[in-house]
Amino acid sequence: LFLVVLLPLFLIAIYYPPNNYDSMTYHLPRVEHWIQNKNVDFYKTNNSRQLFLAPMAEYIILHWRLLAGEDYFVNLVQYVSMILSIIVAALIVKHYKGGELAELLSVVLVATIPMGILQSTSTQNDYVTAFFVIASLYFFLKDNIFFLSLCIGLGIFTKNTYVIFVLPLGVYWLFIWIKKKKFEVWKRISLILFFILLINGAHLYRNLKYFGSPF
């Protein structure tokens, strides 16, 4: 699997510079503006997506860009997210005691998603978001509320559409918690809300200050 799928994608991610529309007009320009301005505050631009959309993936790209001094490794943020998603998918199957064959099948299915293959060598943020979605599911299954809260906060901080995919799961989780945990459910909800505000608070405040809405 590594030789057939992941190794060629790794070479593409390293060798070819980002060239898709979103990368060139929104993801990478905001990183270069941050470097030029020496801060991550809002700036003048004719593309407001560079400002109000969640910046988590670009924050990671920013660090890799600064450490390398070039853009050779910026595509690897999505590529690493792809690998992490593959691993977590196998862990979810293992949690349900699916067996080695089922785990292998889950790995193959995730690794060969057509859009996933295309996204894994770009500087977009959809695979980063997908990782936080599937990681949220895994930590719910493991009943690890700390890492679940962390994933929810970081998922929202990566892309707002994270909420669309996790909200139906969240309603189900709330039902399960009320049924099993009873009064402890309020502690869990409070911890999740705390992480959401802790991680997203500064960015939401900037949006509110400049656009009149946190979103």
GROMACS .gro file of C-alpha atoms in nm:
model
  215
    1LEU     CA    1   0.000   0.000   0.000
    2PHE     CA    2   0.281   0.239   0.088
    3LEU     CA    3   0.471   0.171  -0.235
    4VAL     CA    4   0.163   0.184  -0.459
    5VAL     CA    5  -0.029   0.477  -0.308
    6LEU     CA    6   0.151   0.666  -0.033
    7LEU     CA    7   0.508   0.683  -0.167
    8PRO     CA    8   0.411   0.837  -0.506
    9LEU     CA    9   0.191   1.087  -0.324
   10PHE     CA   10   0.479   1.177  -0.093
   11LEU     CA   11   0.706   1.241  -0.390
   12ILE     CA   12   0.438   1.452  -0.561
   13ALA     CA   13   0.379   1.651  -0.241
   14ILE     CA   14   0.751   1.729  -0.208
   15TYR     CA   15   0.841   1.783  -0.575
   16TYR     CA   16   0.544   1.974  -0.716
   17PRO     CA   17   0.455   2.318  -0.576
   18PRO     CA   18   0.090   2.388  -0.483
   19ASN     CA   19  -0.105   2.486  -0.795
   20ASN     CA   20  -0.479   2.458  -0.728
   21TYR     CA   21  -0.710   2.759  -0.712
   22ASP     CA   22  -0.780   2.756  -0.338
   23SER     CA   23  -0.414   2.716  -0.249
   24MET     CA   24  -0.303   3.004  -0.470
   25THR     CA   25  -0.581   3.250  -0.380
   26TYR     CA   26  -0.654   3.176  -0.015
   27HIS     CA   27  -0.450   2.918   0.179
   28LEU     CA   28  -0.096   3.022   0.086
   29PRO     CA   29  -0.142   3.400   0.046
   30ARG     CA   30  -0.257   3.431   0.407
   31VAL     CA   31   0.057   3.246   0.520
   32GLU     CA   32   0.283   3.481   0.322
   33HIS     CA   33   0.096   3.785   0.457
   34TRP     CA   34   0.148   3.661   0.813
   35ILE     CA   35   0.519   3.617   0.749
   36GLN     CA   36   0.546   3.960   0.586
   37ASN     CA   37   0.348   4.132   0.864
   38LYS     CA   38   0.513   3.931   1.144
   39ASN     CA   39   0.171   3.864   1.301
   40VAL     CA   40  -0.151   3.677   1.226
   41ASP     CA   41  -0.383   3.974   1.259
   42PHE     CA   42  -0.619   4.069   0.977
   43TYR     CA   43  -0.480   4.276   0.687
   44LYS     CA   44  -0.604   4.452   0.376
   45THR     CA   45  -0.699   4.209   0.101
   46ASN     CA   46  -0.955   4.177  -0.179
   47ASN     CA   47  -1.015   3.812  -0.082
   48SER     CA   48  -1.187   3.808   0.256
   49ARG     CA   49  -1.161   3.427   0.274
   50GLN     CA   50  -0.799   3.485   0.375
   51LEU     CA   51  -0.928   3.654   0.690
   52PHE     CA   52  -1.250   3.510   0.828
   53LEU     CA   53  -1.212   3.138   0.755
   54ALA     CA   54  -1.067   2.911   1.026
   55PRO     CA   55  -0.683   2.914   1.016
   56MET     CA   56  -0.563   2.597   1.192
   57ALA     CA   57  -0.421   2.418   0.885
   58GLU     CA   58  -0.253   2.738   0.767
   59TYR     CA   59  -0.098   2.789   1.112
   60ILE     CA   60   0.071   2.450   1.073
   61ILE     CA   61   0.178   2.539   0.717
   62LEU     CA   62   0.318   2.868   0.853
   63HIS     CA   63   0.547   2.684   1.095
   64TRP     CA   64   0.671   2.439   0.831
   65ARG     CA   65   0.722   2.725   0.586
   66LEU     CA   66   0.927   2.925   0.837
   67LEU     CA   67   1.134   2.629   0.955
   68ALA     CA   68   1.221   2.522   0.599
   69GLY     CA   69   1.257   2.874   0.459
   70GLU     CA   70   1.086   2.745   0.143
   71ASP     CA   71   0.752   2.592   0.045
   72TYR     CA   72   0.886   2.241  -0.014
   73PHE     CA   73   0.698   2.088   0.279
   74VAL     CA   74   0.370   2.283   0.281
   75ASN     CA   75   0.184   2.002   0.101
   76LEU     CA   76   0.281   1.756   0.373
   77VAL     CA   77   0.026   1.896   0.618
   78GLN     CA   78  -0.254   1.734   0.418
   79TYR     CA   79  -0.040   1.430   0.339
   80VAL     CA   80   0.028   1.361   0.707
   81SER     CA   81  -0.342   1.413   0.781
   82MET     CA   82  -0.419   1.144   0.523
   83ILE     CA   83  -0.186   0.897   0.695
   84LEU     CA   84  -0.332   0.980   1.038
   85SER     CA   85  -0.684   0.930   0.902
   86ILE     CA   86  -0.584   0.590   0.766
   87ILE     CA   87  -0.444   0.490   1.106
   88VAL     CA   88  -0.749   0.609   1.299
   89ALA     CA   89  -0.984   0.427   1.059
   90ALA     CA   90  -0.800   0.103   1.134
   91LEU     CA   91  -0.816   0.176   1.508
   92ILE     CA   92  -1.193   0.224   1.489
   93VAL     CA   93  -1.231  -0.114   1.317
   94LYS     CA   94  -1.000  -0.266   1.580
   95HIS     CA   95  -1.219  -0.116   1.853
   96TYR     CA   96  -1.514  -0.307   1.709
   97LYS     CA   97  -1.298  -0.622   1.694
   98GLY     CA   98  -1.325  -0.644   1.317
   99GLY     CA   99  -1.012  -0.853   1.275
  100GLU     CA  100  -0.697  -0.793   1.072
  101LEU     CA  101  -0.868  -0.840   0.735
  102ALA     CA  102  -1.132  -0.579   0.819
  103GLU     CA  103  -0.862  -0.340   0.943
  104LEU     CA  104  -0.669  -0.386   0.620
  105LEU     CA  105  -0.985  -0.325   0.417
  106SER     CA  106  -1.051  -0.001   0.605
  107VAL     CA  107  -0.694   0.111   0.538
  108VAL     CA  108  -0.728   0.039   0.165
  109LEU     CA  109  -1.067   0.213   0.142
  110VAL     CA  110  -0.946   0.531   0.312
  111ALA     CA  111  -0.615   0.538   0.125
  112THR     CA  112  -0.784   0.511  -0.215
  113ILE     CA  113  -1.062   0.772  -0.180
  114PRO     CA  114  -1.023   0.964  -0.512
  115MET     CA  115  -1.075   1.310  -0.361
  116GLY     CA  116  -0.848   1.211  -0.074
  117ILE     CA  117  -0.567   1.124  -0.314
  118LEU     CA  118  -0.604   1.462  -0.487
  119GLN     CA  119  -0.627   1.656  -0.161
  120SER     CA  120  -0.332   1.479   0.002
  121THR     CA  121  -0.079   1.668  -0.212
  122SER     CA  122  -0.231   2.015  -0.177
  123THR     CA  123  -0.235   2.292   0.084
  124GLN     CA  124  -0.612   2.280   0.125
  125ASN     CA  125  -0.755   2.191   0.464
  126ASP     CA  126  -1.019   1.925   0.390
  127TYR     CA  127  -0.806   1.626   0.487
  128VAL     CA  128  -0.697   1.798   0.807
  129THR     CA  129  -1.066   1.850   0.883
  130ALA     CA  130  -1.144   1.488   0.792
  131PHE     CA  131  -0.879   1.370   1.038
  132PHE     CA  132  -1.038   1.566   1.323
  133VAL     CA  133  -1.381   1.428   1.229
  134ILE     CA  134  -1.267   1.066   1.238
  135ALA     CA  135  -1.050   1.127   1.546
  136SER     CA  136  -1.354   1.274   1.724
  137LEU     CA  137  -1.545   0.954   1.650
  138TYR     CA  138  -1.256   0.740   1.777
  139PHE     CA  139  -1.219   0.925   2.107
  140PHE     CA  140  -1.595   0.910   2.162
  141LEU     CA  141  -1.579   0.533   2.119
  142LYS     CA  142  -1.287   0.519   2.365
  143ASP     CA  143  -1.483   0.746   2.603
  144ASN     CA  144  -1.188   0.987   2.626
  145ILE     CA  145  -1.361   1.319   2.684
  146PHE     CA  146  -1.037   1.521   2.705
  147PHE     CA  147  -0.911   1.427   2.359
  148LEU     CA  148  -1.265   1.436   2.219
  149SER     CA  149  -1.300   1.796   2.340
  150LEU     CA  150  -0.958   1.880   2.197
  151CYS     CA  151  -1.050   1.732   1.857
  152ILE     CA  152  -1.379   1.921   1.848
  153GLY     CA  153  -1.206   2.251   1.929
  154LEU     CA  154  -0.930   2.194   1.671
  155GLY     CA  155  -1.177   2.065   1.411
  156ILE     CA  156  -1.381   2.384   1.428
  157PHE     CA  157  -1.056   2.583   1.421
  158THR     CA  158  -0.959   2.403   1.099
  159LYS     CA  159  -1.279   2.443   0.896
  160ASN     CA  160  -1.630   2.547   0.993
  161THR     CA  161  -1.784   2.263   0.789
  162TYR     CA  162  -1.641   2.026   1.051
  163VAL     CA  163  -1.957   2.107   1.248
  164ILE     CA  164  -2.182   1.979   0.968
  165PHE     CA  165  -2.030   1.632   0.988
  166VAL     CA  166  -1.993   1.608   1.366
  167LEU     CA  167  -2.323   1.768   1.473
  168PRO     CA  168  -2.535   1.457   1.390
  169LEU     CA  169  -2.282   1.247   1.582
  170GLY     CA  170  -2.294   1.501   1.865
  171VAL     CA  171  -2.670   1.465   1.899
  172TYR     CA  172  -2.627   1.087   1.919
  173TRP     CA  173  -2.341   1.122   2.170
  174LEU     CA  174  -2.553   1.351   2.388
  175PHE     CA  175  -2.833   1.094   2.392
  176ILE     CA  176  -2.589   0.819   2.491
  177TRP     CA  177  -2.428   1.032   2.763
  178ILE     CA  178  -2.764   1.132   2.912
  179LYS     CA  179  -2.865   0.767   2.917
  180LYS     CA  180  -2.540   0.634   3.068
  181LYS     CA  181  -2.373   0.924   3.249
  182LYS     CA  182  -2.678   1.118   3.366
  183PHE     CA  183  -2.563   1.423   3.566
  184GLU     CA  184  -2.202   1.386   3.450
  185VAL     CA  185  -2.311   1.492   3.101
  186TRP     CA  186  -2.302   1.861   3.201
  187LYS     CA  187  -1.935   1.830   3.297
  188ARG     CA  188  -1.861   1.684   2.953
  189ILE     CA  189  -2.055   1.954   2.769
  190SER     CA  190  -1.879   2.222   2.976
  191LEU     CA  191  -1.536   2.077   2.891
  192ILE     CA  192  -1.620   2.068   2.518
  193LEU     CA  193  -1.743   2.428   2.522
  194PHE     CA  194  -1.433   2.534   2.716
  195PHE     CA  195  -1.200   2.387   2.453
  196ILE     CA  196  -1.405   2.536   2.168
  197LEU     CA  197  -1.379   2.885   2.318
  198LEU     CA  198  -1.017   2.843   2.431
  199ILE     CA  199  -0.897   2.740   2.085
  200ASN     CA  200  -1.130   2.950   1.868
  201GLY     CA  201  -1.185   3.253   2.090
  202ALA     CA  202  -0.919   3.485   1.944
  203HIS     CA  203  -1.017   3.414   1.583
  204LEU     CA  204  -1.388   3.453   1.655
  205TYR     CA  205  -1.314   3.785   1.828
  206ARG     CA  206  -1.124   3.911   1.522
  207ASN     CA  207  -1.419   3.819   1.300
  208LEU     CA  208  -1.660   3.993   1.536
  209LYS     CA  209  -1.438   4.302   1.550
  210TYR     CA  210  -1.384   4.338   1.174
  211PHE     CA  211  -1.694   4.181   1.018
  212GLY     CA  212  -1.957   4.226   1.290
  213SER     CA  213  -2.008   3.849   1.324
  214PRO     CA  214  -1.792   3.578   1.486
  215PHE     CA  215  -1.854   3.357   1.180
   0.00000   0.00000   0.00000
